CSV table of C-alpha atoms in Angstrom, one decimal:
chain,number,residue,atom,x,y,z
U,55,UNK,CA,68.2,-280.9,-56.9
U,56,UNK,CA,66.1,-277.7,-56.6
U,57,UNK,CA,62.5,-278.4,-55.9
U,58,UNK,CA,61.7,-275.9,-58.7
U,59,UNK,CA,62.8,-278.5,-61.2
U,60,UNK,CA,61.5,-281.9,-59.6
U,61,UNK,CA,58.6,-282.5,-62.0
U,62,UNK,CA,59.0,-284.1,-65.5
U,63,UNK,CA,59.3,-281.2,-67.9
U,64,UNK,CA,60.8,-280.4,-71.4
U,65,UNK,CA,64.2,-279.0,-71.5
U,66,UNK,CA,62.8,-275.8,-73.0
U,67,UNK,CA,60.5,-275.3,-70.0
U,68,UNK,CA,63.3,-276.1,-67.6
U,69,UNK,CA,65.6,-273.5,-69.3
U,70,UNK,CA,62.9,-270.9,-69.2
U,71,UNK,CA,62.5,-271.4,-65.4
U,72,UNK,CA,66.3,-271.4,-64.9
U,73,UNK,CA,66.3,-268.1,-66.8
U,74,UNK,CA,63.6,-266.6,-64.5
U,75,UNK,CA,65.6,-267.7,-61.4
U,76,UNK,CA,68.7,-266.1,-62.8
U,77,UNK,CA,66.8,-262.9,-63.5
U,78,UNK,CA,65.1,-262.9,-60.0
U,79,UNK,CA,68.1,-263.8,-58.0
U,80,UNK,CA,70.5,-261.6,-60.1
U,81,UNK,CA,72.8,-264.6,-60.7
U,82,UNK,CA,76.0,-263.3,-62.3
U,83,UNK,CA,78.3,-266.3,-62.5
U,84,UNK,CA,77.5,-270.0,-63.3
U,85,UNK,CA,79.9,-272.7,-62.2
U,86,UNK,CA,80.0,-275.8,-64.4
U,87,UNK,CA,81.0,-278.7,-62.2
U,88,UNK,CA,82.4,-282.2,-62.8
U,89,UNK,CA,84.5,-284.8,-61.1
U,90,UNK,CA,87.8,-286.4,-61.8
U,91,UNK,CA,88.5,-290.1,-61.6
U,92,UNK,CA,89.1,-289.7,-57.7
U,93,UNK,CA,85.8,-287.9,-57.3
U,94,UNK,CA,87.5,-284.5,-56.6
U,95,UNK,CA,85.2,-281.8,-57.8
U,96,UNK,CA,86.3,-279.4,-60.5
U,97,UNK,CA,84.6,-276.4,-62.2
U,98,UNK,CA,84.8,-273.6,-64.7
U,99,UNK,CA,83.1,-270.4,-64.2
U,100,UNK,CA,81.2,-268.5,-66.9
U,101,UNK,CA,78.9,-265.5,-66.9
U,102,UNK,CA,75.2,-265.9,-66.7
U,103,UNK,CA,75.1,-264.3,-70.2
U,104,UNK,CA,76.5,-267.4,-71.6
U,105,UNK,CA,73.6,-269.6,-70.4
U,106,UNK,CA,72.6,-270.5,-74.0
U,107,UNK,CA,76.1,-271.7,-74.9
U,108,UNK,CA,76.1,-273.7,-71.5
U,109,UNK,CA,72.9,-275.7,-72.0
U,110,UNK,CA,74.0,-276.4,-75.6
U,111,UNK,CA,77.2,-278.0,-74.3
U,112,UNK,CA,79.5,-275.5,-75.9
U,113,UNK,CA,81.9,-274.8,-73.1
U,114,UNK,CA,85.2,-276.5,-73.7
U,115,UNK,CA,88.0,-277.4,-71.3
U,116,UNK,CA,91.5,-279.1,-71.4
U,117,UNK,CA,91.0,-282.7,-70.5
U,118,UNK,CA,94.7,-283.4,-70.6
U,119,UNK,CA,95.0,-281.2,-67.4
U,120,UNK,CA,92.6,-283.4,-65.5
U,121,UNK,CA,94.2,-286.5,-63.9
U,122,UNK,CA,93.2,-289.7,-65.8
U,123,UNK,CA,91.2,-287.9,-68.4
U,124,UNK,CA,92.8,-287.3,-71.9
U,125,UNK,CA,96.2,-287.3,-73.7
U,126,UNK,CA,97.5,-284.1,-74.8
U,127,UNK,CA,96.9,-284.8,-78.5
U,128,UNK,CA,93.2,-285.4,-77.8
U,129,UNK,CA,92.5,-283.0,-75.0
U,130,UNK,CA,89.4,-281.0,-76.2
U,131,UNK,CA,86.4,-282.0,-74.0
U,132,UNK,CA,83.0,-280.4,-73.4
U,133,UNK,CA,80.6,-279.9,-70.5
U,134,UNK,CA,77.0,-280.9,-70.8
U,135,UNK,CA,75.0,-279.7,-67.9
U,136,UNK,CA,72.4,-281.7,-66.2
U,137,UNK,CA,69.5,-279.1,-66.1
U,138,UNK,CA,68.1,-280.8,-63.0
U,139,UNK,CA,71.1,-279.9,-61.0
U,140,UNK,CA,70.8,-276.2,-61.4
U,141,UNK,CA,71.0,-274.4,-58.1
U,142,UNK,CA,71.6,-271.0,-56.7
U,143,UNK,CA,74.5,-271.1,-54.0
U,144,UNK,CA,73.1,-269.6,-50.8
U,145,UNK,CA,76.4,-268.5,-49.4
U,146,UNK,CA,77.2,-266.4,-52.5
U,147,UNK,CA,74.1,-264.2,-52.2
U,148,UNK,CA,75.5,-260.7,-51.4
U,149,UNK,CA,74.5,-257.2,-52.1
U,150,UNK,CA,71.6,-258.5,-54.1
U,151,UNK,CA,73.8,-260.7,-56.4
U,152,UNK,CA,74.3,-264.5,-56.4
U,153,UNK,CA,76.0,-267.4,-58.2
U,154,UNK,CA,74.8,-270.7,-59.3
U,155,UNK,CA,75.9,-274.1,-60.4
U,156,UNK,CA,75.2,-277.0,-62.7
U,157,UNK,CA,76.7,-280.6,-62.5
U,158,UNK,CA,77.9,-281.7,-65.7
U,159,UNK,CA,78.7,-284.8,-67.7
U,160,UNK,CA,81.7,-284.7,-69.9
U,161,UNK,CA,81.4,-285.4,-73.7
U,162,UNK,CA,83.6,-285.7,-76.6
U,163,UNK,CA,83.8,-283.0,-79.5
U,164,UNK,CA,81.4,-285.3,-81.5
U,165,UNK,CA,78.8,-285.3,-78.7
U,166,UNK,CA,79.3,-288.9,-77.4
U,167,UNK,CA,79.8,-289.4,-73.6
U,168,UNK,CA,83.6,-289.3,-72.7
U,169,UNK,CA,84.3,-292.7,-71.3
U,170,UNK,CA,86.7,-291.2,-68.7
U,171,UNK,CA,84.1,-289.4,-66.9
U,172,UNK,CA,83.0,-291.1,-63.6
U,173,UNK,CA,79.4,-289.6,-64.0
U,174,UNK,CA,79.2,-291.4,-67.4
U,175,UNK,CA,80.3,-294.6,-65.9
U,176,UNK,CA,77.3,-294.5,-63.5
U,177,UNK,CA,75.0,-293.5,-66.3
U,178,UNK,CA,75.9,-296.8,-68.0
U,179,UNK,CA,75.2,-298.8,-65.0
U,180,UNK,CA,71.9,-297.2,-64.6
U,181,UNK,CA,71.1,-297.9,-68.2
U,182,UNK,CA,72.1,-301.6,-67.9
U,183,UNK,CA,69.7,-301.9,-64.8
U,184,UNK,CA,66.9,-300.2,-66.8
U,185,UNK,CA,67.3,-302.9,-69.6
U,186,UNK,CA,66.7,-305.4,-67.0
U,187,UNK,CA,63.7,-303.5,-65.8
U,188,UNK,CA,65.1,-302.0,-62.6
U,189,UNK,CA,65.5,-298.6,-61.3
U,190,UNK,CA,68.4,-298.2,-58.6
U,191,UNK,CA,67.6,-296.3,-55.5
U,192,UNK,CA,70.5,-295.2,-53.2
U,193,UNK,CA,70.7,-293.4,-49.9
U,194,UNK,CA,74.3,-292.8,-48.8
U,195,UNK,CA,75.2,-291.7,-45.2
U,196,UNK,CA,78.4,-289.7,-45.1
U,197,UNK,CA,80.3,-288.9,-41.8
U,198,UNK,CA,82.9,-286.2,-41.4
U,199,UNK,CA,85.2,-284.6,-39.0
U,200,UNK,CA,85.7,-281.0,-38.0
U,201,UNK,CA,89.1,-279.8,-37.2
U,202,UNK,CA,90.4,-276.5,-35.9
U,203,UNK,CA,92.7,-274.4,-38.1
U,204,UNK,CA,95.5,-272.2,-36.7
U,205,UNK,CA,96.0,-268.4,-36.9
U,206,UNK,CA,97.2,-268.8,-40.5
U,207,UNK,CA,94.3,-270.9,-41.6
U,208,UNK,CA,96.4,-274.2,-41.8
U,209,UNK,CA,94.6,-277.2,-40.7
U,210,UNK,CA,95.5,-278.8,-37.3
U,211,UNK,CA,95.1,-282.3,-35.9
U,212,UNK,CA,92.9,-281.0,-33.1
U,213,UNK,CA,89.1,-281.9,-33.3
U,214,UNK,CA,86.7,-279.0,-32.9
U,215,UNK,CA,85.1,-280.7,-29.8
U,216,UNK,CA,85.1,-283.6,-27.6
U,217,UNK,CA,81.5,-284.5,-27.9
U,218,UNK,CA,80.3,-288.2,-28.3
U,219,UNK,CA,77.2,-290.0,-30.1
U,220,UNK,CA,74.0,-287.8,-30.1
U,221,UNK,CA,75.4,-285.4,-27.4
U,222,UNK,CA,73.9,-282.0,-27.5
U,223,UNK,CA,75.6,-278.6,-26.8
U,224,UNK,CA,77.8,-277.6,-24.9
U,225,UNK,CA,79.7,-280.8,-25.5
U,226,UNK,CA,78.7,-280.6,-29.3
U,227,UNK,CA,80.2,-277.5,-30.6
U,228,UNK,CA,79.3,-278.4,-34.2
U,229,UNK,CA,75.6,-277.7,-33.8
U,230,UNK,CA,75.7,-274.2,-35.3
U,231,UNK,CA,78.0,-275.4,-38.2
U,232,UNK,CA,75.5,-278.3,-39.0
U,233,UNK,CA,72.6,-275.9,-38.9
U,234,UNK,CA,74.3,-273.7,-41.5
U,235,UNK,CA,75.1,-276.7,-43.6
U,236,UNK,CA,71.5,-277.9,-43.4
U,237,UNK,CA,70.1,-274.5,-44.5
U,238,UNK,CA,72.5,-274.3,-47.3
U,239,UNK,CA,71.6,-277.8,-48.5
U,240,UNK,CA,67.9,-277.2,-48.1
U,241,UNK,CA,68.1,-274.0,-50.1
U,242,UNK,CA,69.9,-276.2,-52.8
U,243,UNK,CA,66.8,-278.6,-52.9
U,244,UNK,CA,67.9,-281.3,-50.5
U,245,UNK,CA,65.6,-283.0,-48.1
U,246,UNK,CA,67.4,-283.4,-44.8
U,247,UNK,CA,66.3,-286.2,-42.6
U,248,UNK,CA,68.6,-286.1,-39.6
U,249,UNK,CA,71.6,-284.2,-38.2
U,250,UNK,CA,73.7,-285.3,-35.2
U,251,UNK,CA,77.1,-285.6,-33.5
U,252,UNK,CA,78.7,-288.9,-34.2
U,253,UNK,CA,80.6,-291.3,-31.9
U,254,UNK,CA,84.0,-289.9,-32.3
U,255,UNK,CA,85.3,-286.5,-31.0
U,256,UNK,CA,84.8,-283.8,-33.7
U,257,UNK,CA,82.8,-286.3,-35.8
U,258,UNK,CA,79.4,-285.4,-37.3
U,259,UNK,CA,76.7,-286.7,-39.8
U,260,UNK,CA,73.9,-285.1,-41.8
U,261,UNK,CA,71.6,-287.5,-43.6
U,262,UNK,CA,69.6,-286.6,-46.7
U,263,UNK,CA,66.9,-288.4,-48.6
U,264,UNK,CA,67.6,-291.2,-51.0
U,265,UNK,CA,67.4,-290.7,-54.7
U,266,UNK,CA,68.0,-292.5,-57.9
U,267,UNK,CA,71.5,-293.6,-58.3
U,268,UNK,CA,72.7,-290.7,-60.4
U,269,UNK,CA,70.9,-288.2,-58.3
U,270,UNK,CA,72.4,-289.7,-55.2
U,271,UNK,CA,75.9,-289.6,-56.5
U,272,UNK,CA,75.3,-285.9,-57.5
U,273,UNK,CA,73.9,-285.3,-53.9
U,274,UNK,CA,76.8,-286.9,-52.2
U,275,UNK,CA,79.3,-284.9,-54.4
U,276,UNK,CA,77.3,-281.6,-53.6
U,277,UNK,CA,77.1,-282.5,-49.9
U,278,UNK,CA,80.8,-282.9,-49.5
U,279,UNK,CA,81.4,-279.5,-51.2
U,280,UNK,CA,78.8,-277.7,-49.1
U,281,UNK,CA,80.1,-279.2,-45.8
U,282,UNK,CA,83.7,-278.0,-46.6
U,283,UNK,CA,82.6,-274.6,-47.8
U,284,UNK,CA,80.4,-273.9,-44.7
U,285,UNK,CA,83.1,-275.3,-42.2
U,286,UNK,CA,85.5,-272.9,-43.7
U,287,UNK,CA,83.3,-269.9,-42.9
U,288,UNK,CA,83.7,-270.9,-39.3
U,289,UNK,CA,87.4,-271.3,-39.5
U,290,UNK,CA,87.2,-275.0,-39.5
U,291,UNK,CA,88.2,-277.7,-41.7
U,292,UNK,CA,85.9,-280.4,-42.7
U,293,UNK,CA,87.5,-283.8,-43.8
U,294,UNK,CA,86.1,-286.9,-45.2
U,295,UNK,CA,89.3,-288.8,-44.6
U,296,UNK,CA,88.2,-292.2,-43.3
U,297,UNK,CA,90.5,-292.4,-40.3
U,298,UNK,CA,92.2,-289.0,-39.4
U,299,UNK,CA,92.7,-290.0,-35.6
U,300,UNK,CA,94.3,-293.2,-34.3
U,301,UNK,CA,92.4,-294.9,-31.6
U,302,UNK,CA,88.8,-293.6,-32.3
U,303,UNK,CA,86.0,-294.5,-34.9
U,304,UNK,CA,86.6,-293.4,-38.5
U,305,UNK,CA,84.3,-292.0,-41.0
U,306,UNK,CA,82.1,-294.4,-43.1
U,307,UNK,CA,79.7,-293.9,-46.1
U,308,UNK,CA,77.1,-296.4,-45.5
U,309,UNK,CA,75.3,-297.1,-48.9
U,310,UNK,CA,71.6,-298.1,-48.7
U,311,UNK,CA,70.5,-299.5,-52.0
U,312,UNK,CA,67.4,-301.1,-53.5
U,313,UNK,CA,66.0,-302.0,-56.8
U,314,UNK,CA,62.5,-301.0,-58.0
U,315,UNK,CA,60.4,-302.8,-60.8
U,316,UNK,CA,57.2,-301.6,-62.1
U,317,UNK,CA,57.0,-299.1,-59.2
U,318,UNK,CA,57.5,-301.9,-56.6
U,319,UNK,CA,60.4,-302.5,-54.3
U,320,UNK,CA,62.0,-305.6,-55.8
U,321,UNK,CA,63.7,-306.5,-52.5
U,322,UNK,CA,60.3,-306.8,-50.5
U,323,UNK,CA,58.4,-310.3,-50.1
U,324,UNK,CA,55.9,-310.2,-47.2
U,325,UNK,CA,55.8,-314.1,-47.1
U,326,UNK,CA,59.5,-314.6,-46.4
U,327,UNK,CA,60.8,-314.9,-42.8
U,328,UNK,CA,63.0,-311.8,-43.2
U,329,UNK,CA,60.4,-310.3,-45.8
U,330,UNK,CA,63.1,-310.3,-48.4
U,331,UNK,CA,62.5,-311.4,-52.0
U,332,UNK,CA,64.7,-313.9,-53.9
U,333,UNK,CA,66.0,-311.0,-55.8
U,334,UNK,CA,67.3,-309.4,-52.6
U,335,UNK,CA,69.0,-312.5,-51.5
U,336,UNK,CA,70.6,-312.9,-54.9
U,337,UNK,CA,71.7,-309.2,-54.8
U,338,UNK,CA,73.3,-309.8,-51.3
U,339,UNK,CA,75.1,-312.9,-52.8
U,340,UNK,CA,76.5,-310.8,-55.5
U,341,UNK,CA,77.7,-308.1,-53.1
U,342,UNK,CA,79.4,-310.8,-50.9
U,343,UNK,CA,81.1,-312.5,-53.8
U,344,UNK,CA,82.6,-309.3,-55.4
U,345,UNK,CA,83.2,-307.0,-52.4
U,346,UNK,CA,86.8,-308.0,-52.2
U,347,UNK,CA,87.3,-307.0,-55.8
U,348,UNK,CA,85.5,-303.6,-55.6
U,349,UNK,CA,87.0,-302.5,-52.2
U,350,UNK,CA,89.6,-300.5,-53.9
U,351,UNK,CA,86.8,-298.3,-55.4
U,352,UNK,CA,84.6,-298.1,-52.3
U,353,UNK,CA,87.6,-297.8,-50.0
U,354,UNK,CA,90.2,-296.1,-52.2
U,355,UNK,CA,92.9,-294.7,-49.8
U,356,UNK,CA,95.8,-296.2,-47.9
U,357,UNK,CA,94.1,-294.6,-44.9
U,358,UNK,CA,90.8,-296.4,-45.8
U,359,UNK,CA,92.2,-299.6,-44.4
U,360,UNK,CA,93.1,-298.1,-41.0
U,361,UNK,CA,89.4,-297.7,-40.6
U,362,UNK,CA,88.5,-301.3,-41.5
U,363,UNK,CA,89.9,-302.9,-38.3
U,364,UNK,CA,88.2,-304.5,-35.5
U,365,UNK,CA,87.1,-302.5,-32.5
U,366,UNK,CA,85.7,-299.3,-34.0
U,367,UNK,CA,82.4,-300.4,-35.5
U,368,UNK,CA,83.5,-300.6,-39.1
U,369,UNK,CA,83.1,-303.9,-40.8
U,370,UNK,CA,86.1,-305.9,-41.7
U,371,UNK,CA,84.5,-309.4,-42.1
U,372,UNK,CA,82.4,-310.6,-45.2
U,373,UNK,CA,79.0,-311.6,-43.8
U,374,UNK,CA,75.4,-310.4,-43.9
U,375,UNK,CA,72.7,-310.1,-41.3
U,376,UNK,CA,69.2,-308.9,-41.1
U,377,UNK,CA,70.1,-306.7,-38.1
U,378,UNK,CA,73.7,-307.3,-36.9
U,379,UNK,CA,75.8,-304.1,-37.3
U,380,UNK,CA,79.0,-306.0,-37.0
U,381,UNK,CA,78.2,-307.6,-40.4
U,382,UNK,CA,79.4,-306.1,-43.6
U,383,UNK,CA,75.8,-306.0,-44.9
U,384,UNK,CA,72.8,-305.2,-42.8
U,385,UNK,CA,69.1,-305.1,-43.6
U,386,UNK,CA,67.6,-302.0,-41.9
U,387,UNK,CA,64.2,-302.7,-40.2
U,388,UNK,CA,61.9,-300.9,-42.4
U,389,UNK,CA,60.0,-303.1,-45.1
U,390,UNK,CA,57.7,-302.5,-47.9
U,391,UNK,CA,58.8,-299.7,-50.2
U,392,UNK,CA,61.6,-299.0,-47.7
U,393,UNK,CA,63.2,-302.4,-47.9
U,394,UNK,CA,66.9,-301.9,-48.8
U,395,UNK,CA,70.3,-303.5,-48.4
U,396,UNK,CA,72.9,-301.5,-46.4
U,397,UNK,CA,76.6,-302.0,-47.3
U,398,UNK,CA,78.7,-300.7,-44.4
U,399,UNK,CA,82.4,-300.8,-45.8
U,400,UNK,CA,82.4,-297.8,-48.1
U,401,UNK,CA,84.0,-294.6,-46.8
U,402,UNK,CA,83.3,-291.0,-47.9
U,403,UNK,CA,86.6,-290.6,-49.6
U,404,UNK,CA,85.3,-292.9,-52.4
U,405,UNK,CA,84.2,-291.3,-55.8
U,406,UNK,CA,80.3,-291.8,-55.4
U,407,UNK,CA,79.7,-292.2,-59.0
U,408,UNK,CA,82.2,-295.2,-59.3
U,409,UNK,CA,81.3,-296.6,-55.8
U,410,UNK,CA,77.6,-296.8,-56.5
U,411,UNK,CA,78.2,-298.2,-60.0
U,412,UNK,CA,80.4,-301.1,-58.7
U,413,UNK,CA,78.0,-301.9,-55.9
U,414,UNK,CA,75.0,-302.0,-58.2
U,415,UNK,CA,76.7,-304.0,-60.8
U,416,UNK,CA,78.0,-306.6,-58.1
U,417,UNK,CA,74.4,-307.0,-56.9
U,418,UNK,CA,72.9,-307.2,-60.4
U,419,UNK,CA,75.5,-309.8,-61.4
U,420,UNK,CA,74.1,-311.9,-58.4
U,421,UNK,CA,70.7,-311.6,-59.7
U,422,UNK,CA,71.8,-312.4,-63.3
U,423,UNK,CA,73.5,-315.7,-62.0
U,424,UNK,CA,70.8,-316.6,-59.6
U,425,UNK,CA,73.4,-316.7,-57.0
U,426,UNK,CA,72.7,-318.4,-53.6
U,427,UNK,CA,72.9,-316.3,-50.6
U,428,UNK,CA,74.8,-317.8,-47.6
U,429,UNK,CA,73.2,-318.1,-44.2
U,430,UNK,CA,73.0,-314.7,-42.1
U,431,UNK,CA,75.4,-314.3,-39.3
U,432,UNK,CA,73.6,-312.9,-36.2
U,433,UNK,CA,76.3,-313.4,-33.7
U,434,UNK,CA,78.8,-310.6,-32.8
U,435,UNK,CA,81.5,-311.1,-35.4
U,436,UNK,CA,83.8,-308.5,-33.6
U,437,UNK,CA,84.0,-310.8,-30.7
U,438,UNK,CA,84.3,-314.1,-32.3
U,439,UNK,CA,87.5,-316.1,-32.3
U,440,UNK,CA,89.3,-316.7,-35.5
U,441,UNK,CA,88.5,-320.4,-35.2
U,442,UNK,CA,84.7,-319.6,-35.0
U,443,UNK,CA,84.9,-317.3,-38.0
U,444,UNK,CA,86.7,-320.0,-40.0
U,445,UNK,CA,84.1,-322.5,-38.9
U,446,UNK,CA,81.3,-320.2,-40.3
U,447,UNK,CA,83.4,-319.4,-43.5
U,448,UNK,CA,83.7,-315.7,-42.7
U,449,UNK,CA,86.5,-314.2,-44.7
U,450,UNK,CA,88.2,-310.7,-44.3
U,451,UNK,CA,88.1,-307.8,-46.5
U,452,UNK,CA,91.5,-306.8,-48.1
U,453,UNK,CA,93.7,-305.5,-45.2
U,454,UNK,CA,95.5,-302.9,-47.3
U,455,UNK,CA,95.3,-300.8,-50.4
U,456,UNK,CA,97.9,-302.9,-52.0
U,457,UNK,CA,95.8,-306.0,-51.5
U,458,UNK,CA,92.7,-304.3,-52.6
U,459,UNK,CA,94.4,-303.2,-55.8
U,460,UNK,CA,95.4,-306.8,-56.6
U,461,UNK,CA,91.8,-307.9,-56.0
U,462,UNK,CA,90.4,-305.2,-58.3
U,463,UNK,CA,92.9,-306.0,-61.0
U,464,UNK,CA,92.2,-309.8,-60.8
U,465,UNK,CA,88.5,-309.6,-60.5
U,466,UNK,CA,85.9,-309.2,-63.2
U,467,UNK,CA,83.5,-306.5,-61.8
U,468,UNK,CA,85.8,-303.6,-62.0
U,469,UNK,CA,86.7,-303.6,-65.7
U,470,UNK,CA,83.2,-304.5,-66.7
U,471,UNK,CA,81.8,-301.6,-64.7
U,472,UNK,CA,84.4,-298.8,-65.2
U,473,UNK,CA,85.3,-299.7,-68.8
U,474,UNK,CA,88.9,-299.9,-70.1
U,475,UNK,CA,89.7,-296.2,-69.8
U,476,UNK,CA,88.7,-295.6,-66.2
U,477,UNK,CA,89.9,-299.0,-65.0
U,478,UNK,CA,93.4,-298.6,-66.4
U,479,UNK,CA,93.8,-295.1,-65.2
U,480,UNK,CA,92.4,-295.9,-61.8
U,481,UNK,CA,94.7,-299.0,-61.3
U,482,UNK,CA,97.8,-297.0,-62.5
U,483,UNK,CA,96.9,-294.1,-60.1
U,484,UNK,CA,96.2,-296.4,-57.1
U,485,UNK,CA,99.5,-298.4,-57.7
U,486,UNK,CA,101.4,-295.2,-57.7
U,487,UNK,CA,99.6,-294.2,-54.4
U,488,UNK,CA,100.5,-297.6,-52.8
U,489,UNK,CA,104.0,-297.5,-53.9
U,490,UNK,CA,104.5,-294.0,-52.6
U,491,UNK,CA,103.1,-295.0,-49.2
U,492,UNK,CA,105.1,-298.3,-49.2
U,493,UNK,CA,108.4,-296.8,-50.0
U,494,UNK,CA,108.1,-293.7,-47.6
U,495,UNK,CA,109.8,-293.8,-44.2
U,496,UNK,CA,107.1,-292.9,-41.5
U,497,UNK,CA,107.4,-291.2,-38.3
U,498,UNK,CA,106.4,-294.4,-36.5
U,499,UNK,CA,109.5,-296.1,-38.0
U,500,UNK,CA,111.8,-293.3,-36.9
U,501,UNK,CA,110.4,-293.5,-33.3
U,502,UNK,CA,110.8,-297.2,-33.1
U,503,UNK,CA,113.9,-298.0,-35.0
U,504,UNK,CA,116.3,-295.0,-35.2
U,505,UNK,CA,117.7,-295.3,-31.7
U,506,UNK,CA,117.3,-298.9,-31.2
U,507,UNK,CA,119.1,-300.2,-34.0
């Protein structure tokens, strides 16, 4: 969100400021952005002269052309921009002219929120939390890979470099790309906290400051778009695919989440041994109880479950700890206002609006039911025997998208959070995806079976 628009203001005041920026920056085009059920960014472009129609929500589109949105006989939908998301796109500034964007919610012709819009799903979760007296704070950490492209611009399977964790140049060849990404995000109002090479070859991470749940999802969506756009300028392809290369670490989207009540962090209690409140323990308990049934949202691809295997830092066992990075849930060291719960299984292919919604709802359910949190696991779970895990009652996350879909369909948290429309469309879409993968003949099978049998 642009720093220009941070303070509380009336819509009229914000619109006047937007008009002034459009005039000063010579903005010609406005991109009205939204996401489909998978979290894929879409947009329609109008001229800056149509700003008044834009802010009044008069720009219409065909919802039947967006996967999972509307049937053809009820296809008219409208885009209602969130004025706080207005930003000039720094890479479009050329010859004194520029382009800008708004992130939008999707509304029906009568002005009501369209139930198939993932942004509206998260809005409902935020509102339910508000009714309980809570504000949700989220800080996501999205990793990505940079791959080379060939002379025709097609993506290859060759990482851009062979650098490792925190390595500088010349091993890290992504420094210049990350710098340009940082500059673009900063110009769009982001506060960047860190940038570095990750563990795997060609893997990177840029961390931005936490925000309220809706703002964090907006930022995650924007971040993925900016990363891909800037990488393309360098002839590279940025991917948020969870496990693009066998045998090395995959990409995660660790989600740091906390609740605030009356301006205080509801997870902090200085008198507790871990300095965690009863609310925090109940929230953790809710996550542990529901994680199997929301994994298909936070880890939505066939490929997601090739990351969630032992040996590559990604958690695959359901447990929590105050510090143990082999656990599904970790409590970072900072306390006070910074006290938070870090869920480590989500990956960056997830739709952030849906992911943050189900995570928050699962935790809130734990609070509402006064759930009892199990004991923390401080041993290295990755190196435990199966017998030791069974002794401690440590269960596994779903091992495949197929199993995760079954858990989502059979659990309560998915339908409650997503609503009937998104829930049914999402289940149908993921079942089709799983069936397509399950029935396909893969290269591995040809290599291992064709000549042997």
